[in-house]
PDB file of C-alpha atoms and ligand atoms in Angstrom:
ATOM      1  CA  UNK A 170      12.978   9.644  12.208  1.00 93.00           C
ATOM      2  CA  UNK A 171       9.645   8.235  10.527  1.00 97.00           C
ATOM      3  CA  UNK A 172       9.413   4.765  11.942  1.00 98.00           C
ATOM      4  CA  UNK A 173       7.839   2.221   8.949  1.00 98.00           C
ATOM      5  CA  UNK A 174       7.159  -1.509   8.976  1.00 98.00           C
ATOM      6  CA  UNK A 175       6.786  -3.223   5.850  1.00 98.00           C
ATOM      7  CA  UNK A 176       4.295  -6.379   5.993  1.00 98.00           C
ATOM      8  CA  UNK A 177       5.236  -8.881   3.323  1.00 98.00           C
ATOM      9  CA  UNK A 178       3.493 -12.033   2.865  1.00 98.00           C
ATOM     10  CA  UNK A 179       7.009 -13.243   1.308  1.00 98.00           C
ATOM     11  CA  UNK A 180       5.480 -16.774  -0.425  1.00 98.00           C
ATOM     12  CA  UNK A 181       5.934 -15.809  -4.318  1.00 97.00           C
ATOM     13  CA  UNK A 182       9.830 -14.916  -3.610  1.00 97.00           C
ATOM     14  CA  UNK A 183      10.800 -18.206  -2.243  1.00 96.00           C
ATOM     15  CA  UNK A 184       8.824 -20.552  -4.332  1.00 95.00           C
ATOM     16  CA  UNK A 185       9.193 -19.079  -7.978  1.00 97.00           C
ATOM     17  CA  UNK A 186      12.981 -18.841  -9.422  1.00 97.00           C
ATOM     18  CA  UNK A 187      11.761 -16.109 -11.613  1.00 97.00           C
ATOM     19  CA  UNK A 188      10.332 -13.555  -8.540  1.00 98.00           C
ATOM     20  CA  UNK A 189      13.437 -14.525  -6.661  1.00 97.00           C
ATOM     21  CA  UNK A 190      15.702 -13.134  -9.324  1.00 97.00           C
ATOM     22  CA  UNK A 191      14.135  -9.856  -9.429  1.00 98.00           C
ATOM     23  CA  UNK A 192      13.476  -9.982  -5.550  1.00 98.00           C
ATOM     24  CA  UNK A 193      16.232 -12.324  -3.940  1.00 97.00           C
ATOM     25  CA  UNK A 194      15.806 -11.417  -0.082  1.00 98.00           C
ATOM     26  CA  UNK A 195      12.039 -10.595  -0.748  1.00 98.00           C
ATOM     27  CA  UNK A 196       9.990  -7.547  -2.073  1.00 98.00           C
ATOM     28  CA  UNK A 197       9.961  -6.047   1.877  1.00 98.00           C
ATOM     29  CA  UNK A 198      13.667  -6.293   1.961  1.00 98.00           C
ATOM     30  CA  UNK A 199      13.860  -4.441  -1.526  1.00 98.00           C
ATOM     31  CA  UNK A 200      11.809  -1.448  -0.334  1.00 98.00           C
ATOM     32  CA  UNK A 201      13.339  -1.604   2.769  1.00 98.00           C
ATOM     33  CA  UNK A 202      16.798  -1.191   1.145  1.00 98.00           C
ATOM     34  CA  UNK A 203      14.816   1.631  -1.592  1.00 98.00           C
ATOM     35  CA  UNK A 204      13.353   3.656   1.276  1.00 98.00           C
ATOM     36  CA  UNK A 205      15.600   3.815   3.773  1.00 98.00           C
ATOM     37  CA  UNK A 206      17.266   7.027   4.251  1.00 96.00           C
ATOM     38  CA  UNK A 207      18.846  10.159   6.413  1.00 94.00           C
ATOM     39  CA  UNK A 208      14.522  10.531   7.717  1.00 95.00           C
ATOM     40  CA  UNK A 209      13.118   6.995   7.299  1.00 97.00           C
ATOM     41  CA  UNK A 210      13.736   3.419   9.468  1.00 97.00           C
ATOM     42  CA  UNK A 211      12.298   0.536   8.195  1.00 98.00           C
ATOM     43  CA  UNK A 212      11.485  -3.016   9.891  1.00 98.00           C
ATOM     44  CA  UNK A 213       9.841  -5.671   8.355  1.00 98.00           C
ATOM     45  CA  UNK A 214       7.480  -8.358   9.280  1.00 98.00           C
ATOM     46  CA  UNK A 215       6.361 -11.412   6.689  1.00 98.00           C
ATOM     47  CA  UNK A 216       3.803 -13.601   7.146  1.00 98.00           C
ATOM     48  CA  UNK A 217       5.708 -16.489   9.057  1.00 98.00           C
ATOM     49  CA  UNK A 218       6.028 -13.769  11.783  1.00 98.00           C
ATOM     50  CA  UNK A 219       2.732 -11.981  11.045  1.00 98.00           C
ATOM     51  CA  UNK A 220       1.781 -12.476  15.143  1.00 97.00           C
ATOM     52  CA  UNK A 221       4.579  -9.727  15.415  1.00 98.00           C
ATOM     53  CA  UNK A 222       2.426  -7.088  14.350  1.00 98.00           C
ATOM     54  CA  UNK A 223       0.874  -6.659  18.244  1.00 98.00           C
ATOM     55  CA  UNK A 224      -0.383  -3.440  19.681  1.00 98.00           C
ATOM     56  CA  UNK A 225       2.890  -2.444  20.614  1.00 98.00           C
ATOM     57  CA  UNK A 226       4.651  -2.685  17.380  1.00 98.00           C
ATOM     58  CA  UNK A 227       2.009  -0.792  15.863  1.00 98.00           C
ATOM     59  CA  UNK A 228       2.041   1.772  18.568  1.00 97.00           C
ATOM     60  CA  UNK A 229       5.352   2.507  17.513  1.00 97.00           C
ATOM     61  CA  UNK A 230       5.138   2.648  13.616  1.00 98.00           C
ATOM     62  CA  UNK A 231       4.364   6.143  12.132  1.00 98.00           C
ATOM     63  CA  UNK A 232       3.408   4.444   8.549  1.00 98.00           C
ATOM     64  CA  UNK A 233       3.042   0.368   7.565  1.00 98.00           C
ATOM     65  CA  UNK A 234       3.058  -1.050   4.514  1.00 98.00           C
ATOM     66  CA  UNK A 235       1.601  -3.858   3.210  1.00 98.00           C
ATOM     67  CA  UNK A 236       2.118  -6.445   0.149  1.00 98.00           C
ATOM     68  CA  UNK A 237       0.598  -9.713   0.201  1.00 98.00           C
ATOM     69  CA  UNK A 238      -0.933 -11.916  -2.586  1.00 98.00           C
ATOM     70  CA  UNK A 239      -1.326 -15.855  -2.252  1.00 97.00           C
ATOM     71  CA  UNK A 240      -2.244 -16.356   1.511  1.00 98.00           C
ATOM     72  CA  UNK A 241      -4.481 -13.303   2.333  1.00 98.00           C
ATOM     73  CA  UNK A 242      -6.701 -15.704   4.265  1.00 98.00           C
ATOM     74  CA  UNK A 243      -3.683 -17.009   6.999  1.00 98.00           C
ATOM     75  CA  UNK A 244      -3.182 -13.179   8.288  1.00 98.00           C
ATOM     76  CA  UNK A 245      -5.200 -13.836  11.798  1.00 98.00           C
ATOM     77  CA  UNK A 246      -8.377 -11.562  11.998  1.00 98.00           C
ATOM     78  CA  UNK A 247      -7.534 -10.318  14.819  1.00 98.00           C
ATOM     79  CA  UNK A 248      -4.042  -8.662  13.620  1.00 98.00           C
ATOM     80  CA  UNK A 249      -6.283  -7.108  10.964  1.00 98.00           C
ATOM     81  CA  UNK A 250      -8.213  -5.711  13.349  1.00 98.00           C
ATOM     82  CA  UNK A 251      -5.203  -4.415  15.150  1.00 98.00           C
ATOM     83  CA  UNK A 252      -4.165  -2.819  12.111  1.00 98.00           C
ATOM     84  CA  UNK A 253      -7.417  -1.222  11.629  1.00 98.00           C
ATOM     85  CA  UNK A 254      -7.651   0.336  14.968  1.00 98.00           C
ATOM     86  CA  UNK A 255      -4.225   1.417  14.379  1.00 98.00           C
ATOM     87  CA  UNK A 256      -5.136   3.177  11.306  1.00 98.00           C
ATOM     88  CA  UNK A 257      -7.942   5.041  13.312  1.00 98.00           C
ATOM     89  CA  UNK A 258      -5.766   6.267  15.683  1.00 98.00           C
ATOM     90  CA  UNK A 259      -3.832   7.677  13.224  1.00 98.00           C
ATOM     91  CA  UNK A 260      -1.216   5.376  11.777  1.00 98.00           C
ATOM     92  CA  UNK A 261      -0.100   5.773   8.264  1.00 98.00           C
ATOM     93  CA  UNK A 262      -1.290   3.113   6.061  1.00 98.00           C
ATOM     94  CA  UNK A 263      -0.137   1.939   2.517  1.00 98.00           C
ATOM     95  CA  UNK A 264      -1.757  -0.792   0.412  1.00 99.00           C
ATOM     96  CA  UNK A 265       0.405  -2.048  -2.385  1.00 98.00           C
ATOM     97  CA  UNK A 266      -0.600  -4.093  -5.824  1.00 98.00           C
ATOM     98  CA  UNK A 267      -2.475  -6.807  -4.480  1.00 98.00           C
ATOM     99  CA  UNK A 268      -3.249  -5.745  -1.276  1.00 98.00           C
ATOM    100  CA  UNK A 269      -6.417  -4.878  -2.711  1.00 98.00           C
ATOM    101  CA  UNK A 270      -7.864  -7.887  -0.994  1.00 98.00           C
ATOM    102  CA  UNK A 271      -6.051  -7.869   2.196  1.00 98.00           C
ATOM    103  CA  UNK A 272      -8.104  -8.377   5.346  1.00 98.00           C
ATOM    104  CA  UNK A 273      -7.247  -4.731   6.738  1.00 98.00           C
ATOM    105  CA  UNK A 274      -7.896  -3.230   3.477  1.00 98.00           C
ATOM    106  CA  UNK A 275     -11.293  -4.682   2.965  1.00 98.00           C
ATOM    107  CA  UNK A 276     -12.089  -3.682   6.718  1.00 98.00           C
ATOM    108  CA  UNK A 277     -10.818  -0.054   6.264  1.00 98.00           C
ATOM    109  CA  UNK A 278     -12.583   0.460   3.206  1.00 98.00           C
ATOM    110  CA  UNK A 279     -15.887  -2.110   3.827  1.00 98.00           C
ATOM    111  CA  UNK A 280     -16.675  -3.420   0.207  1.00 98.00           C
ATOM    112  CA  UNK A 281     -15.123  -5.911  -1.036  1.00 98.00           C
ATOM    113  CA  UNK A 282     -12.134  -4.411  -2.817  1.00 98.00           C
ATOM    114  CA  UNK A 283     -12.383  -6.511  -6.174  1.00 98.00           C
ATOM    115  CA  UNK A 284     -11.490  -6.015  -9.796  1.00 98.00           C
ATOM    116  CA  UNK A 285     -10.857  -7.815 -13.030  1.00 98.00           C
ATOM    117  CA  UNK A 286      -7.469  -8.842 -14.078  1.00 98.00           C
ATOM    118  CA  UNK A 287      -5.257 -10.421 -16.416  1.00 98.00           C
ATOM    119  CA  UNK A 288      -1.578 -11.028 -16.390  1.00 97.00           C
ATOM    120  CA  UNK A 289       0.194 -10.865 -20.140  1.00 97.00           C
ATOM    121  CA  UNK A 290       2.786  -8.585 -19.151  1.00 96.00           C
ATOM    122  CA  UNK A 291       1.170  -5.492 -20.630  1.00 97.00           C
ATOM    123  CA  UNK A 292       3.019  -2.171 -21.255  1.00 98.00           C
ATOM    124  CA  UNK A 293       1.628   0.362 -18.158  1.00 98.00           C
ATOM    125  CA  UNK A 294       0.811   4.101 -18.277  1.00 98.00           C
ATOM    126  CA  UNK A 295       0.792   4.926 -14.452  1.00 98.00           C
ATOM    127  CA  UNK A 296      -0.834   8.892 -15.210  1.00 98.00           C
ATOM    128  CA  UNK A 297      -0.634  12.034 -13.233  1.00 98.00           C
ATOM    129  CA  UNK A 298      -4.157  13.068 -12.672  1.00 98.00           C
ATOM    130  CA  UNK A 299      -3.310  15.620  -9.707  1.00 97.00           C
ATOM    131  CA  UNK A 300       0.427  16.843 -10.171  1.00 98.00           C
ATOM    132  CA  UNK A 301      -0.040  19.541  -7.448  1.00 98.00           C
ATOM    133  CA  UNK A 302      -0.687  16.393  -4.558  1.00 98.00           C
ATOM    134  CA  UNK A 303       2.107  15.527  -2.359  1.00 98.00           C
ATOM    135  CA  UNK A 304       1.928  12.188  -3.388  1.00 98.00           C
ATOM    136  CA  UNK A 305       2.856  12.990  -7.034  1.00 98.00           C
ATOM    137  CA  UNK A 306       5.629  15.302  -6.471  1.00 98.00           C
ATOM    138  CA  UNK A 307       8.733  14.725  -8.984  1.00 98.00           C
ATOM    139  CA  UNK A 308       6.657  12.679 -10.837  1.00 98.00           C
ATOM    140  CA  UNK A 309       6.185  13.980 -14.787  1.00 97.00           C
ATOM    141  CA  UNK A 310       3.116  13.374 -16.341  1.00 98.00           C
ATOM    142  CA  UNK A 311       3.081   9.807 -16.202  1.00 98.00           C
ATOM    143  CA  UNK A 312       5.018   6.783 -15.457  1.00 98.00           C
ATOM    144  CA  UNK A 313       5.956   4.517 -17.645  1.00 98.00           C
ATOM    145  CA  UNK A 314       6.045   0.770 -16.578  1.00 98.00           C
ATOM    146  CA  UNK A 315       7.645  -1.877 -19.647  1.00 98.00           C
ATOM    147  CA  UNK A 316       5.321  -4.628 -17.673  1.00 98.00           C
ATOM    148  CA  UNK A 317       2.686  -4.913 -15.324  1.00 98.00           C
ATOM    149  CA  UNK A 318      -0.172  -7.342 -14.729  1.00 98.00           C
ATOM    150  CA  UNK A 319      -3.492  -5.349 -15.883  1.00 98.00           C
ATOM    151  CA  UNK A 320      -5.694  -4.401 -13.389  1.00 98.00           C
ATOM    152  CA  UNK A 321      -9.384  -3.121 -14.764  1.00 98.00           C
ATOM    153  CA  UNK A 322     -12.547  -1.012 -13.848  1.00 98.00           C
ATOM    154  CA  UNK A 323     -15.014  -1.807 -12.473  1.00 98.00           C
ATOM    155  CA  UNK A 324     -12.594  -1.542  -8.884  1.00 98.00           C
ATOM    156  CA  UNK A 325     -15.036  -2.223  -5.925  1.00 98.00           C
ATOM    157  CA  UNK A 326     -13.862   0.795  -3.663  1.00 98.00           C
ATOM    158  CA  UNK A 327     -15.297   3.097  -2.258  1.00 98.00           C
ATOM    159  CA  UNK A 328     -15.188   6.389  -3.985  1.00 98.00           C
ATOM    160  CA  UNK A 329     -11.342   8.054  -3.120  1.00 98.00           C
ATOM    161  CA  UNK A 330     -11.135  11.266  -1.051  1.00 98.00           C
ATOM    162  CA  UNK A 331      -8.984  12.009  -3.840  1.00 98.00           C
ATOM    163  CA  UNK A 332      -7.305  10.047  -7.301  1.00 98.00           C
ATOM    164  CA  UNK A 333      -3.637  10.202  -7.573  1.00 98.00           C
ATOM    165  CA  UNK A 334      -3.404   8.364 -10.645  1.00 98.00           C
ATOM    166  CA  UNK A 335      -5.225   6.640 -13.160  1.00 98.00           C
ATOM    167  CA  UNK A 336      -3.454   3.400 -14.875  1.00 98.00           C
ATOM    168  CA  UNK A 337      -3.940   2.716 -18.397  1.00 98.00           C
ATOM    169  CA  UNK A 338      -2.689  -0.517 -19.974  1.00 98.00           C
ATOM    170  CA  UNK A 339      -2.461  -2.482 -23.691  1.00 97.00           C
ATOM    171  CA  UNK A 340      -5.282  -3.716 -23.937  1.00 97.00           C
ATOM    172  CA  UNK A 341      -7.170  -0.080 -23.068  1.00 97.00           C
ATOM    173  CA  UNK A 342      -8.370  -0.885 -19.636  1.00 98.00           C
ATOM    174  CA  UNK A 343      -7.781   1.486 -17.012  1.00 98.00           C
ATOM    175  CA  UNK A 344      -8.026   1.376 -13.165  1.00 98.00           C
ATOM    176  CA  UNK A 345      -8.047   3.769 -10.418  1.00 98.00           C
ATOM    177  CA  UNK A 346      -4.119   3.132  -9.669  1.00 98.00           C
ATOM    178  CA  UNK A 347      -3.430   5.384  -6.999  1.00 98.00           C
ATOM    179  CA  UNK A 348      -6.243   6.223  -4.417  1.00 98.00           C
ATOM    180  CA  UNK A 349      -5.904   8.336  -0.869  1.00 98.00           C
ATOM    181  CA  UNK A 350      -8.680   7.864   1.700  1.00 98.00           C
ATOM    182  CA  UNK A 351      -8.942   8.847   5.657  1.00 98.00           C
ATOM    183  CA  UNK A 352     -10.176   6.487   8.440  1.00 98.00           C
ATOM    184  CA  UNK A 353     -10.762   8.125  11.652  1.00 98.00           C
ATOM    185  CA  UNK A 354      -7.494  10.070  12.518  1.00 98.00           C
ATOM    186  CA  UNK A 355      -5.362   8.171   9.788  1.00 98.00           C
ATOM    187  CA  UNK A 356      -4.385   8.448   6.133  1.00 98.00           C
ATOM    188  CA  UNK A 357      -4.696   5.282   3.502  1.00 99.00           C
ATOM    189  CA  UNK A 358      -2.963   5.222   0.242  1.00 99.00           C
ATOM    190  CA  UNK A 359      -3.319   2.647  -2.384  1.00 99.00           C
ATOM    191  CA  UNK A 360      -0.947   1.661  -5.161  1.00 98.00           C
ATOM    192  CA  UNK A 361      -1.845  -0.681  -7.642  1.00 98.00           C
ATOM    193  CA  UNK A 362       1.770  -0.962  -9.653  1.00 98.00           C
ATOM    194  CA  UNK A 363       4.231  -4.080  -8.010  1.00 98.00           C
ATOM    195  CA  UNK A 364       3.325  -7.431  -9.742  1.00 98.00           C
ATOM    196  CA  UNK A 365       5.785  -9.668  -8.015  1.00 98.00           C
ATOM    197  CA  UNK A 366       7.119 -11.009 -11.499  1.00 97.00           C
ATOM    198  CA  UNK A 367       8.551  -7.730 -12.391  1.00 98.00           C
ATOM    199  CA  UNK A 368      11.007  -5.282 -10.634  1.00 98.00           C
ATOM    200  CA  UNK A 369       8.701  -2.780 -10.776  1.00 98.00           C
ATOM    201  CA  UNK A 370      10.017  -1.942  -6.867  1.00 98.00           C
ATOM    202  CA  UNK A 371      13.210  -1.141  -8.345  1.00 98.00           C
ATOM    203  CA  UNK A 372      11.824   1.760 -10.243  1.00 98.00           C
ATOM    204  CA  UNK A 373      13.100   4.959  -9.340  1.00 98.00           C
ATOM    205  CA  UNK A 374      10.113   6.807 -10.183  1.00 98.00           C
ATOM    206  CA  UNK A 375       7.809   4.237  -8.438  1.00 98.00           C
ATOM    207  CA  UNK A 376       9.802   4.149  -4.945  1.00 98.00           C
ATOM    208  CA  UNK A 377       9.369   8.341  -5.459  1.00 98.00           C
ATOM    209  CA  UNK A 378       5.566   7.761  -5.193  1.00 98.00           C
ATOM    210  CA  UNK A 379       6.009   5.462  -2.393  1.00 98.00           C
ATOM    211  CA  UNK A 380       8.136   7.584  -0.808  1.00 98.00           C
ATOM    212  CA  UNK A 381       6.011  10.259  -1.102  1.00 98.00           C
ATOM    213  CA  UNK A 382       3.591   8.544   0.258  1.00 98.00           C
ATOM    214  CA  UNK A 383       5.127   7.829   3.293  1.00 98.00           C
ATOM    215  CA  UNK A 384       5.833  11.613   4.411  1.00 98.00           C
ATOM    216  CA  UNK A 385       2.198  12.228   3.114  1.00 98.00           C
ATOM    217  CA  UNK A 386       0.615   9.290   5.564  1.00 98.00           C
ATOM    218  CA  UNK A 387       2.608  10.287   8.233  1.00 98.00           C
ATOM    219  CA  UNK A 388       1.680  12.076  11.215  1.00 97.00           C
ATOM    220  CA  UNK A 389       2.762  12.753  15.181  1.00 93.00           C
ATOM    221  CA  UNK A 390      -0.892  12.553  16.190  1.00 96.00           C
ATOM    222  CA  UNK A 391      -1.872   9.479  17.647  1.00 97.00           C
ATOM    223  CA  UNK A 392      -4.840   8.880  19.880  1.00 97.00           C
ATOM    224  CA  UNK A 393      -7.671   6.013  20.453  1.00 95.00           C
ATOM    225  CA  UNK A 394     -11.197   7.066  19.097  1.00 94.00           C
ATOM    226  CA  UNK A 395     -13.279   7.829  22.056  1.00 93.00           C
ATOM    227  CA  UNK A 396     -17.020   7.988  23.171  1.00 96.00           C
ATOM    228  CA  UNK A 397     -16.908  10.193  26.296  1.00 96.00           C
ATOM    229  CA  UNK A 398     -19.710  11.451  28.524  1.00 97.00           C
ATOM    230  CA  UNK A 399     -18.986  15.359  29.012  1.00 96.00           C
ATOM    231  CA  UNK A 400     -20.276  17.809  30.794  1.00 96.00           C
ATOM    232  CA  UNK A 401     -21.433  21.139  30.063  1.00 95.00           C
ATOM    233  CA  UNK A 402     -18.645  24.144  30.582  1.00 94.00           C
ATOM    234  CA  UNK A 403     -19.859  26.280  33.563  1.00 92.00           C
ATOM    235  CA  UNK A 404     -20.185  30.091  32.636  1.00 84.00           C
TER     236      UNK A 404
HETATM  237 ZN1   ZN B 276      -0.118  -9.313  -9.062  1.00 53.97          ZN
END
């Protein structure tokens, strides 16, 4: 079984009437429900229990998730260390929507993760640009999202190991929507679609990508960073 933890910051859900309609129990409790399967366990961890995420828990999750918007600021630094080290010991790591300026993310990626924006509930083209990756398998050429809040170039990353996909919106901005990197031993995907004012979690084709993510991040190989002194081999 892959182990997962979802992080949720789980503010938008229980203070707008609208997001709770399209996410009732939260957006971690949706993916939870989306993702779960015959290979994958999920537990989840919001920001009212954010001191959860200790050493341990993270010792034992194969691939996190994280979703967070309003409060980025009242995850304590030193869980986002945690989850960094995590990551470069080889945890799985996946950055959703606005994640982008989440306190691991920024420290896993060192700029400072920014981009333009506008929300007007624009039509979304979420496009292939590497059908042979993992990541895009059973995916067609694109996606198709009815709304999404527009996300634009210039996105202050650092260049991807490699671009999954490439959103394109109304107003004919696009931004890098689907990025894979590698810290130390672990793998990082970001995934820009899942404004919390639309159900874009329940979307089949979207929970494929994340899913696919998941079994792409993943992997048994765990093990702190070291500096060691050696010695030379005799003979
Ligand atoms: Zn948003």
């Amino acid at each position: 079984m892959m182990r997962i933890t979802i992080f949720n910051e789980f503010v938008h859900e229980k203070k707008d009437d609208a997001v709770k309609e399209i996410y009732p129990n939260g957006i971690h409790t949706a993916l939870k429900e989306h993702l779960e399967d015959g290979e994958i366990t999920v537990n989840t961890v919001t920001l009212d229990s954010v001191n959860d995420i200790t050493c341990e828990l993270l010792a034992e999750t194969d691939v996190m998730l994280w979703w967070g918007h309003l409060q980025h600021g009242d995850v304590p630094d030193e869980v986002a260390k945690r989850v960094q080290n995590a990551v470069l010991s080889g945890m799985g790591m996946i950055f959703l929507h606005s994640a982008h300026h989440s306190k691991p993310f920024k420290l896993l990626m060192g700029t400072p993760c920014s981009l333009s924006w506008r929300e007007d509930g624009d039509r979304e083209y979420v496009w292939v640009c590497d059908p042979s990756h993992p990541i895009a398998q059973g995916i067609d050429r694109y996606i198709k999202l009815e709304h999404e809040e527009t996300y634009s170039e210039p996105f202050s990353i650092p260049e991807p190991d490699k671009l999954i996909f490439i959103g394109n919106y109304e107003g004919g901005e696009v931004f890098r929507a689907g990025c894979c990197y590698r810290r130390g031993y672990g793998k990082i995907f970001y995934f820009q679609p899942g404004h919390e004012s639309y159900p874009t979690y329940h979307n089949p084709q979207i929970i494929k990508v994340i899913k696919n993510a998941v079994h792409w991040a993943y992997s048994n190989y765990r093990k702190e960073i070291d500096c060691p002194h050696i010695q030379k081999i005799e003979g």
